XYZ file of C-alpha atoms in Angstrom:
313
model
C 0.000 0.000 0.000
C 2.763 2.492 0.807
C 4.648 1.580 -2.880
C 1.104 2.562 -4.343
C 1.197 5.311 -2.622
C 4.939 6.871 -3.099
C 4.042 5.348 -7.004
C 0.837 7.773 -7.212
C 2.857 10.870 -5.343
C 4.956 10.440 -8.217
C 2.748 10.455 -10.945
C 0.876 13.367 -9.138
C 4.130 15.393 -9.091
C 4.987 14.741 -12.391
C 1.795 15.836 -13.672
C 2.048 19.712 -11.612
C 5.522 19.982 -13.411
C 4.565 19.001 -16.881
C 3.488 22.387 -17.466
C 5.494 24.149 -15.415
C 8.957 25.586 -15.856
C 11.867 26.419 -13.553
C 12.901 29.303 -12.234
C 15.921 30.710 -10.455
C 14.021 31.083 -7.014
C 12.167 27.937 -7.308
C 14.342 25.432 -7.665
C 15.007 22.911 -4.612
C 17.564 23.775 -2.523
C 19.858 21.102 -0.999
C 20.352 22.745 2.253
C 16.970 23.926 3.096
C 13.670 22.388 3.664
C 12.883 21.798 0.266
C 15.809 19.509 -0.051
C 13.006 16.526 -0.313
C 12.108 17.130 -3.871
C 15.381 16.489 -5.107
C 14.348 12.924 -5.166
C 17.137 11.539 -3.419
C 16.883 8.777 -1.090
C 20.027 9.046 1.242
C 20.354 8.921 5.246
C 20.275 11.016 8.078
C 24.296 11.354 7.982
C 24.933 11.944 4.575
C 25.210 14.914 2.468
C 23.200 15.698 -0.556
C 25.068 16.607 -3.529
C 22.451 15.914 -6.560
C 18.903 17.573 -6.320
C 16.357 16.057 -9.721
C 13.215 17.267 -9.019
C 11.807 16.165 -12.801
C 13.169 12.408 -12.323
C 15.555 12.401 -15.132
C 17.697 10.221 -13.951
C 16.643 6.647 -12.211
C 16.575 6.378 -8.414
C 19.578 3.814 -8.803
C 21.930 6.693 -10.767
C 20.949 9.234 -8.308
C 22.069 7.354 -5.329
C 25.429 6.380 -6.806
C 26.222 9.900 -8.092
C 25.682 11.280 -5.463
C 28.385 8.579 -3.287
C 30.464 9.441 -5.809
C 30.030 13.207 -5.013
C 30.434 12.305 -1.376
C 33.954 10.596 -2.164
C 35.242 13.593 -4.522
C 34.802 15.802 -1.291
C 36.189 13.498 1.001
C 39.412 12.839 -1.300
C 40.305 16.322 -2.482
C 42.249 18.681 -0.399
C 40.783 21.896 1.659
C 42.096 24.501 -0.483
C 40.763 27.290 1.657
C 42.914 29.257 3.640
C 41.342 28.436 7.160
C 40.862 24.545 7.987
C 37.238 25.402 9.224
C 36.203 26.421 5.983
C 36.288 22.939 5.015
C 34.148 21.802 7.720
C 31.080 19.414 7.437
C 29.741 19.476 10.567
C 29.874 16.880 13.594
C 27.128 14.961 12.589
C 28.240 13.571 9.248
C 30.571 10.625 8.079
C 33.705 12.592 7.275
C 34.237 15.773 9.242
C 36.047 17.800 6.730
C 35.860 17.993 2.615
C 37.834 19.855 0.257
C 36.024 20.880 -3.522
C 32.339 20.537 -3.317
C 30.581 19.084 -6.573
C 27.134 19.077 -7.051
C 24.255 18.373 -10.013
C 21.675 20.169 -10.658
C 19.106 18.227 -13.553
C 15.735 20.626 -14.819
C 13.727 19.727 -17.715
C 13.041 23.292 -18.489
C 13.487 26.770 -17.194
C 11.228 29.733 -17.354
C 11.967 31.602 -20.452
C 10.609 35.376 -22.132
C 11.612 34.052 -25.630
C 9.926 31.616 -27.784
C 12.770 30.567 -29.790
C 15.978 32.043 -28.150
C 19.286 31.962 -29.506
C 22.577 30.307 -28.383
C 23.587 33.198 -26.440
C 20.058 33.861 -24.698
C 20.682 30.016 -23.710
C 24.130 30.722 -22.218
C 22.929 33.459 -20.409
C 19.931 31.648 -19.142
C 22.229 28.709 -18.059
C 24.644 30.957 -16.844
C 22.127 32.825 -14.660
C 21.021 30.220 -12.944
C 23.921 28.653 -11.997
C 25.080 31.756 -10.265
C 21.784 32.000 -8.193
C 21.881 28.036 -7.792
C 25.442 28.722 -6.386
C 24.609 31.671 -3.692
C 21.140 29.563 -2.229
C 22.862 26.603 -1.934
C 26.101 27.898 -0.157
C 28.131 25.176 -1.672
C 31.958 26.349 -0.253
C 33.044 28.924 1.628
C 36.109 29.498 -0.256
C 35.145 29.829 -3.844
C 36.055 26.046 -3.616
C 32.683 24.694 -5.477
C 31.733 23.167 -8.847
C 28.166 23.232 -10.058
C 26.986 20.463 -13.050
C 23.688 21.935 -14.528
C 22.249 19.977 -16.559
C 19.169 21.524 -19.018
C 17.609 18.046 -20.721
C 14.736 20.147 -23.263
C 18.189 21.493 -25.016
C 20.415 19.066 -24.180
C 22.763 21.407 -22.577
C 25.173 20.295 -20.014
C 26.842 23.604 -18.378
C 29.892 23.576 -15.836
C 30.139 26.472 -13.456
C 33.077 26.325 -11.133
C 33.292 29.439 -8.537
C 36.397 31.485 -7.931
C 39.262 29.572 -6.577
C 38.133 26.081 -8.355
C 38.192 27.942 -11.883
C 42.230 27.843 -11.421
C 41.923 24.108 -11.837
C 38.981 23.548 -13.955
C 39.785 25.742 -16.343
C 37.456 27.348 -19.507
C 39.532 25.264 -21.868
C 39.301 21.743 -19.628
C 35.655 22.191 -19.327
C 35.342 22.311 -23.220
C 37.293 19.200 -23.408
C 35.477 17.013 -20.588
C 31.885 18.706 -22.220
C 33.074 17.705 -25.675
C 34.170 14.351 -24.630
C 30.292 13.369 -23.289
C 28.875 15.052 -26.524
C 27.542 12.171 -27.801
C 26.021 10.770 -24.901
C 24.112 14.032 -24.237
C 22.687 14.142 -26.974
C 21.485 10.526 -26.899
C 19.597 11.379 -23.551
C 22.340 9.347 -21.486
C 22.903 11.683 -18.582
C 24.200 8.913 -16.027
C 26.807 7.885 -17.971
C 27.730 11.258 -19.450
C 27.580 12.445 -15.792
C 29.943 9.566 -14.124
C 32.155 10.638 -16.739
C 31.919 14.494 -16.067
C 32.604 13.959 -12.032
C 35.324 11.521 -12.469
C 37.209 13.961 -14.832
C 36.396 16.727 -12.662
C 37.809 15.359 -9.963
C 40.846 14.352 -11.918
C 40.858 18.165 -12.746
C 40.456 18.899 -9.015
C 43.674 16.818 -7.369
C 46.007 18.254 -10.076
C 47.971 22.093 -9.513
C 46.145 24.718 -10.099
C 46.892 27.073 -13.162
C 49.326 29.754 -12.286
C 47.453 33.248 -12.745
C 48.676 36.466 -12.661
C 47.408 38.746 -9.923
C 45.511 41.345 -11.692
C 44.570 43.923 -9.410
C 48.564 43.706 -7.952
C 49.700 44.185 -11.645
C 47.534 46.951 -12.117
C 48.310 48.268 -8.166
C 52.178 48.467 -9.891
C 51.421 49.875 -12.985
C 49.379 52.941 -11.242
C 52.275 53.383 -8.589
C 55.255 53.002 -11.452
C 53.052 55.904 -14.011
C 52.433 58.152 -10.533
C 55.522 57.862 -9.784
C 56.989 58.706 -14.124
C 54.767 61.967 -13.763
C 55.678 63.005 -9.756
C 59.609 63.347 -11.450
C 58.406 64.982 -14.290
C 56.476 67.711 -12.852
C 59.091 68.049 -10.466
C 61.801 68.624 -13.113
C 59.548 70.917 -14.671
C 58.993 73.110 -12.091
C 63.173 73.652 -11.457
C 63.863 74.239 -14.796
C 61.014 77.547 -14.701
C 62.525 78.442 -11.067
C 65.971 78.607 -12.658
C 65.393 79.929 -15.835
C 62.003 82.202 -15.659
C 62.021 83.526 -12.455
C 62.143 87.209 -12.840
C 58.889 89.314 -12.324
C 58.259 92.294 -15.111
C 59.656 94.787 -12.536
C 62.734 92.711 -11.991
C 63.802 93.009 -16.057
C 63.141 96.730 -15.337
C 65.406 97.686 -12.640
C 68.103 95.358 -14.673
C 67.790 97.173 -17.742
C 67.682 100.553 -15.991
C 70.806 99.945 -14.424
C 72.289 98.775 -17.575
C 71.815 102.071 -19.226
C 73.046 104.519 -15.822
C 76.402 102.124 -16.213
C 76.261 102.970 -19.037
C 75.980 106.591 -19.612
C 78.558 106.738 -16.331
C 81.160 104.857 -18.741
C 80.426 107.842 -21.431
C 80.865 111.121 -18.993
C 84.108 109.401 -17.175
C 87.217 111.616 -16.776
C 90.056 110.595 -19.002
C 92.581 108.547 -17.822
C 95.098 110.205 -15.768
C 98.504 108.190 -14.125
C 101.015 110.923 -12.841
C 99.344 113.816 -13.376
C 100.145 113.222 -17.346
C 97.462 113.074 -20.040
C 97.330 109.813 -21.913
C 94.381 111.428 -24.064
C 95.450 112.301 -27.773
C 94.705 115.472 -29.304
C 96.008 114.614 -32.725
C 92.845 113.725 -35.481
C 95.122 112.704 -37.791
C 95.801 108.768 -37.971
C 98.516 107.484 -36.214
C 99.715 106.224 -39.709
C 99.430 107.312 -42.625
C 97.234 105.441 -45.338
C 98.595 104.129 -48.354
C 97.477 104.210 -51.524
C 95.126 101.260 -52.392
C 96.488 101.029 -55.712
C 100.409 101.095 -56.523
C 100.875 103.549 -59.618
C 103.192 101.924 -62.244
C 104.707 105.491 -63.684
C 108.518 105.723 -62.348
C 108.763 108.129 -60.069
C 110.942 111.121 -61.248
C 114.625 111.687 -59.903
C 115.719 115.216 -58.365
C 118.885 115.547 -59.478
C 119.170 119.313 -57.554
C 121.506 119.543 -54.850
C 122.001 122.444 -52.465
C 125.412 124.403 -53.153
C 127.435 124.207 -50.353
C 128.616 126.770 -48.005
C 131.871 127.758 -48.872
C 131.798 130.731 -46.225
C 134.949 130.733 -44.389
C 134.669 132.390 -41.288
C-alpha cells in the first residue's frame, strides 16, 4: 500500500511539473527544507550533492552519483585558507571535505523568448547557476563546482566558482563537455555524468593554473606611471625656477641699471697716471694710409743739390 502510494505521489508530481517551468528562485535547494524534492533517497548522515526534481535520472543513478560526489569531497584537499572552511559538521561521516561538486538536472526553465538563440541560452544557463550557487552555499572558499544539466536542449553547463576555476579551467571544461557530446545528446545523462565527475575530480587533485594577480599588476602599474609623472612635474617646475624667475619689474630695474652704467662709462674723466694726459689730441691717424692702388709710372729723380757753403769764417 505504501509503494502505491509513493508510485501515485509520483505520478501526481509529475503531472504539476509538466506544465510548469523552472525558475531561479524555485528550484530545490539542498540545504533547506525543500531539499526533499530532489528525489534523493540518502540517510540522516549523509550529504546531498544531486537535487532532480523532474526524475531524469533513475533512483539507482541518483544514489550512486551522489556517493560518488560524497567521495570527490572526502578525497580532495581543503584549499581554503582556514581549515574550518572545510568543515562538514559533527554529525556527518567525514568531518572535513575539500572541492564541493554538485548536479543540478531541470527539464526546463522559465523563459521570455519563444525561440531564443545560443547566447540567450548561455545566459539563461549561466544565470542560474550563479543564483543556484549563492542559495545553496556550496563552499566557503570559492572552492565549489556546479553540473547543470538543461535536458529540453540538451545542454550540459559547468560552473566552477572562484578559486576552483584555477583548476577547472574554460579550456578543460570544453574538453570534458566535448568528450560526453555524444552521450548528451542521446539522452544518457548517467553515464555522461559519471564521466563528467570523475574527470572533474581528476581536474580537481592536479595544480592549479598559475594566474597572474591582476589587481597587484595593475596596483604596480598605477604606482610606477604616478611615480613617471611626480619626477616629471618636479623637473619641470626647477627648470622655470631657474630659468624664468624674474617678475616684469625685476627686467626693469636690470635694464635701468644697464643704461646709468652705461651713460657713467660715457661722462668718465680721461685717464690720468702721474698727473700726465694719456688722451690724444692729434685727429690725424697714427699712420698714414697708403694708396690702395700702386701707380706703375717711375717716379721722377731730383737731381738738384744744395750748393754748399763755402763761407769761411
Amino acid at each position: 500500500m505504501q509503494y502505491i502510494w509513493l508510485v501515485l505521489c509520483s505520478l501526481i508530481w509529475r503531472l504539476v511539473r509538466a506544465g510548469k517551468d523552472w525558475t531561479n528562485s524555485g528550484y530545490p535547494d539542498i540545504r533547506g527544507p525543500t531539499f526533499g524534492q530532489c528525489n534523493v533517497n540518502i540517510s540522516t548522515t549523509q550529504i546531498l550533492y544531486l537535487c532532480d526534481p523532474d526524475q531524469i535520472l533513475s533512483s539507482g543513478d541518483r544514489i550512486r552519483l551522489n556517493i560518488m560526489m560524497e567521495k570527490l569531497a572526502v578525497d580532495t584537499p581543503c584549499p581554503c585558507q582556514r581549515r574550518s572552511q572545510c568543515s562538514s559538521g559533527s554529525n556527518r561521516i567525514t568531518s572535513f571535505h575539500g572541492f564541493i561538486v554538485s548536479i543540478a538536472l531541470v527539464n526546463n526553465l522559465q523563459m521570455n523568448f519563444h525561440s531564443p538563440s545560443e547566447q540567450q541560452l548561455t545566459d539563461r544557463a549561466g544565470s542560474f547557476c550563479k543564483t543556484l550557487e549563492g542559495r545553496w552555499a556550496l563552499g566557503d572558499c570559492g572552492n565549489s563546482v556546479l553540473i547543470f544539466v538543461w535536458q529540453h536542449y540538451k545542454k550540459l553547463i559547468i560552473w566552477p566558482a572562484r578559486l576552483a576555476e584555477r583548476y577547472v579551467t574554460l579550456e578543460e571544461r570544453k574538453r570534458i563537455i566535448s568528450n560526453v557530446n555524444d552521450l548528451i545528446q542521446t539522452d544518457r545523462w548517467a553515464e555522461a555524468l559519471e564521466t563528467v565527475v570523475a574527470d572533474i575530480e581528476t581536474e580537481l587533485k592536479g595544480e592549479p593554473e598559475d594566474r597572474v594577480d591582476t589587481g597587484t599588476l595593475s596596483l604596480i602599474i598605477a604606482v610606477g606611471v604616478a611615480s613617471l609623472l611626480t619626477i616629471l612635474i618636479t623637473c619641470c617646475v626647477c627648470a622655470f625656477r631657474c630659468c624664468g624667475n624674474l617678475t616684469p619689474e625685476d627686467d626693469t630695474k636690470s635694464l635701468s641699471h644697464n643704461d646709468s652704467s652705461f651713460a657713467s662709462s660715457l661722462n668718465q674723466k680721461p685717464f690720468v697716471r702721474n698727473n700726465f694726459v694719456r688722451r690724444s689730441e692729434s685727429r690725424s691717424p697714427k699712420f698714414p694710409l697708403r694708396s690702395a692702388t700702386l701707380s706703375l709710372e717711375p717716379q721722377p729723380i731730383n737731381f738738384y743739390v744744395e750748393p754748399s757753403d763755402t763761407t769761411m769764417v
